[in-house]
PDB file of C-alpha atoms in Angstrom:
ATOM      1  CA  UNK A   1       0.000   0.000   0.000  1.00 49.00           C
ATOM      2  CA  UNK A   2       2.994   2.873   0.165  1.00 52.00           C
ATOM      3  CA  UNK A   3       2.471   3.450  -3.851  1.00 54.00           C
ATOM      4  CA  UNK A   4      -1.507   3.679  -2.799  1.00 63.00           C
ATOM      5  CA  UNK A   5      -0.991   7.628  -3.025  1.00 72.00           C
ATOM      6  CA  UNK A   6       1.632   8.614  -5.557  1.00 71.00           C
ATOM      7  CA  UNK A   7      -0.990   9.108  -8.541  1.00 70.00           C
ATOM      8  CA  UNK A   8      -2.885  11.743  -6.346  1.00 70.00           C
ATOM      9  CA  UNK A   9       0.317  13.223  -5.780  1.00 74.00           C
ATOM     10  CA  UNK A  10       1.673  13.551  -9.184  1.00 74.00           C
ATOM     11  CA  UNK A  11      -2.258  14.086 -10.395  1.00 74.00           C
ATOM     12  CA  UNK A  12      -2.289  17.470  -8.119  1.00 72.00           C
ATOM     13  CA  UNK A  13       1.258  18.868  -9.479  1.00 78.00           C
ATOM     14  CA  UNK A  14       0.325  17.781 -12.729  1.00 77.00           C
ATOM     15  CA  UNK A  15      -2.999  19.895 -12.266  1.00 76.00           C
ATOM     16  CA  UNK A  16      -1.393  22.914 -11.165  1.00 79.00           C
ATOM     17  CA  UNK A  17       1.139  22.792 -14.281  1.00 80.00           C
ATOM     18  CA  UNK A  18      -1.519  22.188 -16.803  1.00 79.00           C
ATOM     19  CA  UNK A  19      -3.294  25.056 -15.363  1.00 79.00           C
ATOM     20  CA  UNK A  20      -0.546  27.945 -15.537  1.00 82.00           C
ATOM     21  CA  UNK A  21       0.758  26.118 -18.774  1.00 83.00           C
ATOM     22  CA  UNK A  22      -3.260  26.355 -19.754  1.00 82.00           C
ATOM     23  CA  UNK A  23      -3.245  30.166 -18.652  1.00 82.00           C
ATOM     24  CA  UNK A  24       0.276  30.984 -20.762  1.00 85.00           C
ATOM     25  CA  UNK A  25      -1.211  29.240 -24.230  1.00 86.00           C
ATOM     26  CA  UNK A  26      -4.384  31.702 -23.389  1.00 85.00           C
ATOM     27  CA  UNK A  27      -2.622  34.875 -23.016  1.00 85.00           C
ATOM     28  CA  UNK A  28      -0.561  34.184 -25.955  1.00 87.00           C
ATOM     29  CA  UNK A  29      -2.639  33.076 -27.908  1.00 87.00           C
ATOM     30  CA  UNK A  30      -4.722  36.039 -27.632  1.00 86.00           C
ATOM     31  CA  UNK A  31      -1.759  38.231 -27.954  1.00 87.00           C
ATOM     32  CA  UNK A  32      -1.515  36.400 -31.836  1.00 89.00           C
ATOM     33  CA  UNK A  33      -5.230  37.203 -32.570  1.00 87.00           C
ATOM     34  CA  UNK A  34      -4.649  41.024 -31.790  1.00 84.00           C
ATOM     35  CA  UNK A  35      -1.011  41.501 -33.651  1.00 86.00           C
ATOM     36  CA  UNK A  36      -2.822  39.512 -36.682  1.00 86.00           C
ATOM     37  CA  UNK A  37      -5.720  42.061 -36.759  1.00 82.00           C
ATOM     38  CA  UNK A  38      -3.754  44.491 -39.111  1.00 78.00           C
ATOM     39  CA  UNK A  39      -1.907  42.065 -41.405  1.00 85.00           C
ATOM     40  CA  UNK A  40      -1.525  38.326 -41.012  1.00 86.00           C
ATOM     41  CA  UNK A  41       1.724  37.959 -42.404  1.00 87.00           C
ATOM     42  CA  UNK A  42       4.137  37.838 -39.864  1.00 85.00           C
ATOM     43  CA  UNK A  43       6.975  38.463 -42.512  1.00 88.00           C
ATOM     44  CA  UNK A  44       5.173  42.790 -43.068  1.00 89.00           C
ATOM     45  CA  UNK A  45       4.001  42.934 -39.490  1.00 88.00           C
ATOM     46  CA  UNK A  46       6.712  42.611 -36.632  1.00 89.00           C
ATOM     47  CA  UNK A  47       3.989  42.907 -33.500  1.00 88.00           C
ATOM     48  CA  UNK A  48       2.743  39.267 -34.881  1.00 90.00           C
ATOM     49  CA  UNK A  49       6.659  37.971 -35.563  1.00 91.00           C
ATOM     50  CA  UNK A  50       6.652  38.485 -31.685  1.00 90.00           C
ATOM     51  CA  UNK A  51       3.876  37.423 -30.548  1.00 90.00           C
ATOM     52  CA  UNK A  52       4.592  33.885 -32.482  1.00 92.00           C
ATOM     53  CA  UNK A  53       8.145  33.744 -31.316  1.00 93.00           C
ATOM     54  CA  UNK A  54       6.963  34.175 -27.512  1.00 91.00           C
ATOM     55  CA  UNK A  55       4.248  31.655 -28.340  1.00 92.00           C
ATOM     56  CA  UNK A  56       7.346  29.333 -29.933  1.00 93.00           C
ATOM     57  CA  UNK A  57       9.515  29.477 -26.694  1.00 92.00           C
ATOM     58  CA  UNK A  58       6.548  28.853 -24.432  1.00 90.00           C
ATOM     59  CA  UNK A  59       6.015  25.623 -26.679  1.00 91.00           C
ATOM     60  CA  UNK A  60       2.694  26.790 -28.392  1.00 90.00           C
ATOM     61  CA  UNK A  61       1.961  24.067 -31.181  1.00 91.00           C
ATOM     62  CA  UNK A  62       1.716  25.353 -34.424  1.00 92.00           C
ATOM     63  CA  UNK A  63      -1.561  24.239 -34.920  1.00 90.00           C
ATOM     64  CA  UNK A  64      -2.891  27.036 -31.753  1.00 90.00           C
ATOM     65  CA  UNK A  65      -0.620  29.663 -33.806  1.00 90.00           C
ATOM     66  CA  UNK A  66      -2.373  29.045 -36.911  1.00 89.00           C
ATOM     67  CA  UNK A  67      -5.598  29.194 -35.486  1.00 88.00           C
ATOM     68  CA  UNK A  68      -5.218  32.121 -33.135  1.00 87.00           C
ATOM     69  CA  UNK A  69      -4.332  34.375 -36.819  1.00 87.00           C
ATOM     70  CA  UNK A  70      -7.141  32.888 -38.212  1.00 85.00           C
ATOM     71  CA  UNK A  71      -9.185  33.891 -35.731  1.00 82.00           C
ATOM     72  CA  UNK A  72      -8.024  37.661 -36.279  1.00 79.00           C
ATOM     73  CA  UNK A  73      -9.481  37.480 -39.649  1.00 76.00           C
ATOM     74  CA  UNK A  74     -13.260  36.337 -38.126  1.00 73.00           C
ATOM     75  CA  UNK A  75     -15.669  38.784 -37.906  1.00 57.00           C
ATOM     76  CA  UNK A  76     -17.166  37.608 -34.438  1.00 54.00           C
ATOM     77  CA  UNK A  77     -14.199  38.142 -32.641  1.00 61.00           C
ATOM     78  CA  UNK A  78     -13.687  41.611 -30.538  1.00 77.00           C
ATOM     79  CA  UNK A  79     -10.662  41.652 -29.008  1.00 79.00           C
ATOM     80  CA  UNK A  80      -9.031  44.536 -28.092  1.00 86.00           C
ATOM     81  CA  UNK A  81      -6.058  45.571 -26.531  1.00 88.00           C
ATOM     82  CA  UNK A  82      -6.599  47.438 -22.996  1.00 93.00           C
ATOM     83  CA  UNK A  83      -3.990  49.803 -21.075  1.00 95.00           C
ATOM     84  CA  UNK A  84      -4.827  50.664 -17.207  1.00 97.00           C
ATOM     85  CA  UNK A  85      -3.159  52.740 -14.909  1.00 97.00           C
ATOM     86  CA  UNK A  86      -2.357  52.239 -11.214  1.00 97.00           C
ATOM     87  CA  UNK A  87      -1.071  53.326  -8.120  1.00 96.00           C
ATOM     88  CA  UNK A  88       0.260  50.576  -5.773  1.00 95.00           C
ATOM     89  CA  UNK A  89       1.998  50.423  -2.597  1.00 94.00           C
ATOM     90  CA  UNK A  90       3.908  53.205  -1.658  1.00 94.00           C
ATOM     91  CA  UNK A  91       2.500  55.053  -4.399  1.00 94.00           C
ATOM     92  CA  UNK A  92       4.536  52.996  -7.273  1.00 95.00           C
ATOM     93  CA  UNK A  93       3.627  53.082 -10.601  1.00 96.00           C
ATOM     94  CA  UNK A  94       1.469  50.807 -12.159  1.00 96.00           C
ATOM     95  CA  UNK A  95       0.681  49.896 -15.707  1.00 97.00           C
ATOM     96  CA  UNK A  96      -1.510  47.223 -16.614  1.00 96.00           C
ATOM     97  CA  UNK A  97      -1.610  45.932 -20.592  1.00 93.00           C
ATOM     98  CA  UNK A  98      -4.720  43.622 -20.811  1.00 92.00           C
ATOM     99  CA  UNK A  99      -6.645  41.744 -24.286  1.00 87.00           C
ATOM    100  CA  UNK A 100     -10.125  41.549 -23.611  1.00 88.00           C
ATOM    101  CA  UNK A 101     -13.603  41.178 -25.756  1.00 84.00           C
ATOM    102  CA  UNK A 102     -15.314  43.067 -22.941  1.00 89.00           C
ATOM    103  CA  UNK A 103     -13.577  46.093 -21.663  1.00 92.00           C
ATOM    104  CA  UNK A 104     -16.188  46.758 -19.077  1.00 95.00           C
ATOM    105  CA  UNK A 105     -16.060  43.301 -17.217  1.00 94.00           C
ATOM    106  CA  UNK A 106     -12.264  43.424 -17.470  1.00 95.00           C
ATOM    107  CA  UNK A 107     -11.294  47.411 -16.141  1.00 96.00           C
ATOM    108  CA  UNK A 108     -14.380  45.914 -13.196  1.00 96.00           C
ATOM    109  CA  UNK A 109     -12.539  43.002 -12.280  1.00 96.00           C
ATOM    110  CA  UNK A 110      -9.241  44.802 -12.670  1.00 97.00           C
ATOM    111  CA  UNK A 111     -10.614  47.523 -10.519  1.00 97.00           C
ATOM    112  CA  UNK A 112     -11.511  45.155  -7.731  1.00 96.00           C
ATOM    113  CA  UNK A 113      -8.456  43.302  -7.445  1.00 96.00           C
ATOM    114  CA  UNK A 114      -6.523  46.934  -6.842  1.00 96.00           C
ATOM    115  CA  UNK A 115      -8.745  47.634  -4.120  1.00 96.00           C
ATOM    116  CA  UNK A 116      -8.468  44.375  -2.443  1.00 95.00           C
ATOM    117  CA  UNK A 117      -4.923  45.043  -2.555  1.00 95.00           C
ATOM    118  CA  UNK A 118      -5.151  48.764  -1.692  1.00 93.00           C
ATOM    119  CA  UNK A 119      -4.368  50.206  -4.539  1.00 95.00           C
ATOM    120  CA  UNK A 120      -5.633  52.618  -6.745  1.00 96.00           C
ATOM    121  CA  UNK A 121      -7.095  53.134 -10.245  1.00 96.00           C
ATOM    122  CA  UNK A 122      -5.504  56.096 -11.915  1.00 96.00           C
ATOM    123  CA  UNK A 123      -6.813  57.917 -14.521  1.00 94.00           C
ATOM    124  CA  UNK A 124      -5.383  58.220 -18.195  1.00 93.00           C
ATOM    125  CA  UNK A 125      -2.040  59.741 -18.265  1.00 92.00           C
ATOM    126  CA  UNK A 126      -1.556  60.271 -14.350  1.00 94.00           C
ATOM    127  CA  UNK A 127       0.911  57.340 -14.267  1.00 94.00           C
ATOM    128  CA  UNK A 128       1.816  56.816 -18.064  1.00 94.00           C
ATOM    129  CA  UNK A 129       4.246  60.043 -17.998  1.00 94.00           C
ATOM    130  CA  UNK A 130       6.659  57.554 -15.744  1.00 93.00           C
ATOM    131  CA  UNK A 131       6.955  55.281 -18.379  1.00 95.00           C
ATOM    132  CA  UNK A 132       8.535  55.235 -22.157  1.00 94.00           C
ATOM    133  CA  UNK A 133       8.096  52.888 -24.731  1.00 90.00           C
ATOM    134  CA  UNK A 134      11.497  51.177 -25.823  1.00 86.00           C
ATOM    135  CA  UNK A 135      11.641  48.333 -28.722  1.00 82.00           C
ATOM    136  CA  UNK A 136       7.550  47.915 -28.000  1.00 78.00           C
ATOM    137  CA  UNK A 137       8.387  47.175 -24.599  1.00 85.00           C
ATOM    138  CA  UNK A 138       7.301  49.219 -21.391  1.00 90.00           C
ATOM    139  CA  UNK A 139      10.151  50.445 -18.994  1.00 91.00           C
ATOM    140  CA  UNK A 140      10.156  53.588 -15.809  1.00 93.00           C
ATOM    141  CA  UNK A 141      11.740  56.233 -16.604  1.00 93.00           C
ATOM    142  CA  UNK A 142      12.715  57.054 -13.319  1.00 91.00           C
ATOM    143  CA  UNK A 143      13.057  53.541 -11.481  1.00 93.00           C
ATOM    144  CA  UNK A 144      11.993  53.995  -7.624  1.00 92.00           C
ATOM    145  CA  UNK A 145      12.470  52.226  -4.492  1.00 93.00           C
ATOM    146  CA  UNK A 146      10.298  51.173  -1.665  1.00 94.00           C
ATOM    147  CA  UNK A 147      10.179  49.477   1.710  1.00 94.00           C
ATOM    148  CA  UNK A 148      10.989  46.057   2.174  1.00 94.00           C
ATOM    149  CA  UNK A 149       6.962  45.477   3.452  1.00 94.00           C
ATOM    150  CA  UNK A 150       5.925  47.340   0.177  1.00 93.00           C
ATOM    151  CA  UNK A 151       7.790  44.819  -2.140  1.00 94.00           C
ATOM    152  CA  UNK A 152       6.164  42.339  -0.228  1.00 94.00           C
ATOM    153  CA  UNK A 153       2.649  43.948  -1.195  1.00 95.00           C
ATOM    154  CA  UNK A 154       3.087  45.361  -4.498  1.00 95.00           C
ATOM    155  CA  UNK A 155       4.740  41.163  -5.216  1.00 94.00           C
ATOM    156  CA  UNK A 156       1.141  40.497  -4.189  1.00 95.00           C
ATOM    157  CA  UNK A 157      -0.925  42.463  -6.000  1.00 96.00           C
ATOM    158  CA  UNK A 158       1.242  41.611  -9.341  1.00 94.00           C
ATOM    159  CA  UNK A 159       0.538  37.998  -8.427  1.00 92.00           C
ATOM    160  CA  UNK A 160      -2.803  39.065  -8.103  1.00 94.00           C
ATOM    161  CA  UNK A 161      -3.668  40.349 -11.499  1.00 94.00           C
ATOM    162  CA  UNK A 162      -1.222  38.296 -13.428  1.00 89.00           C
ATOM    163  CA  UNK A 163      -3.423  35.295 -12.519  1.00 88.00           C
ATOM    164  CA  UNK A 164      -6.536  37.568 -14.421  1.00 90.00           C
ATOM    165  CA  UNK A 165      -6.847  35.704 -17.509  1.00 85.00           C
ATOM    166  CA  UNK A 166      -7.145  38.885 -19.690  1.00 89.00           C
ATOM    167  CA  UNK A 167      -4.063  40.919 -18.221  1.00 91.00           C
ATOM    168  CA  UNK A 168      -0.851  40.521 -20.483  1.00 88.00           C
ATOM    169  CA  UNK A 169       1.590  42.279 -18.727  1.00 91.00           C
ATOM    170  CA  UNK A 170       2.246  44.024 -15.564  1.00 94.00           C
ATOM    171  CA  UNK A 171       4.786  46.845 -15.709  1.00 94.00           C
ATOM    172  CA  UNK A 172       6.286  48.702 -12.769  1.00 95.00           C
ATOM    173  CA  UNK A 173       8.426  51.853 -11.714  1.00 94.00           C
ATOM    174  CA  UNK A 174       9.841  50.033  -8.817  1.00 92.00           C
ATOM    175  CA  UNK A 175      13.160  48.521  -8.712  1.00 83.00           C
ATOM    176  CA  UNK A 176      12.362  44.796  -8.225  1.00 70.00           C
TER     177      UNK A 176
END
């Protein structure tokens, strides 16, 4: 009877792989269907060339690729891309880069996981002025640093919404 409870063991981390592994083929995936809105060709559009070659090292099969730029070209399909603004701990900077086919449920859901985290929506362009765009990636312009209990928060609150499954990317002005 000792092997009696291995499968249940290996069944549980097993389940908690499959489900961030699930989470990571969602969020890039979706990521595909918005860079393939504007051209499909990854070759003329270098958003998509991206997109796929995150998708690639995170093991995406080609098949999920294919259909996530097909599914750019569907009519149906309403995703857009969604930028929110934050203030966390401390009063860091917080930006917030979410896909979504309903903006309202997801800037709701994103607004109550700040609170329960005490922090604070921020209107457009009250937090944005820390940050510049470099090679299409997010970065502070002026890096700050907080308190040791802070990090600990603001760690918890980026755990927080990263597990939303429409928020991208999580972008701070604090020194991690």
């Amino acid at each position: 009877m000792s092997g009696h409870n291995k499968w249940s063991q290996i069944k549980h981390k097993k389940g908690i792989t499959d489900k961030k592994r699930g989470q990571i083929f969602s969020k890039l995936s979706k990521a595909i269907t918005i860079a393939a809105k504007n051209e499909p060709n990854a070759q003329f559009n270098i958003k998509l060339k991206s997109a796929i070659e995150k998708a690639k090292e995170n093991q995406i099969p080609q098949d999920n690729i294919e259909r996530a730029i097909k599914k750019a070209s569907e009519v149906g399909e309403n995703l857009e891309e969604l930028l929110m603004e934050a203030y966390g701990p401390e009063g860091s900077a917080i930006l917030i880069e979410a896909i979504t086919d309903s903006r309202n449920r997801t800037v709701s859901e994103v607004k109550k996981i700040l609170k329960d985290y005490d922090a604070k929506w921020a209107d457009p362009g009250s937090v944005l002025w820390a940050f510049e765009k470099f090679n299409n990636e997010w970065r502070a312009k002026f890096p700050q640093k907080i308190s040791e209990d802070g990090m600990k928060k603001l760690e918890i609150l980026i755990e927080a919404l990263d597990g939303h499954d429409d928020v991208e990317n999580i972008i701070t002005n604090v020194d991690l």
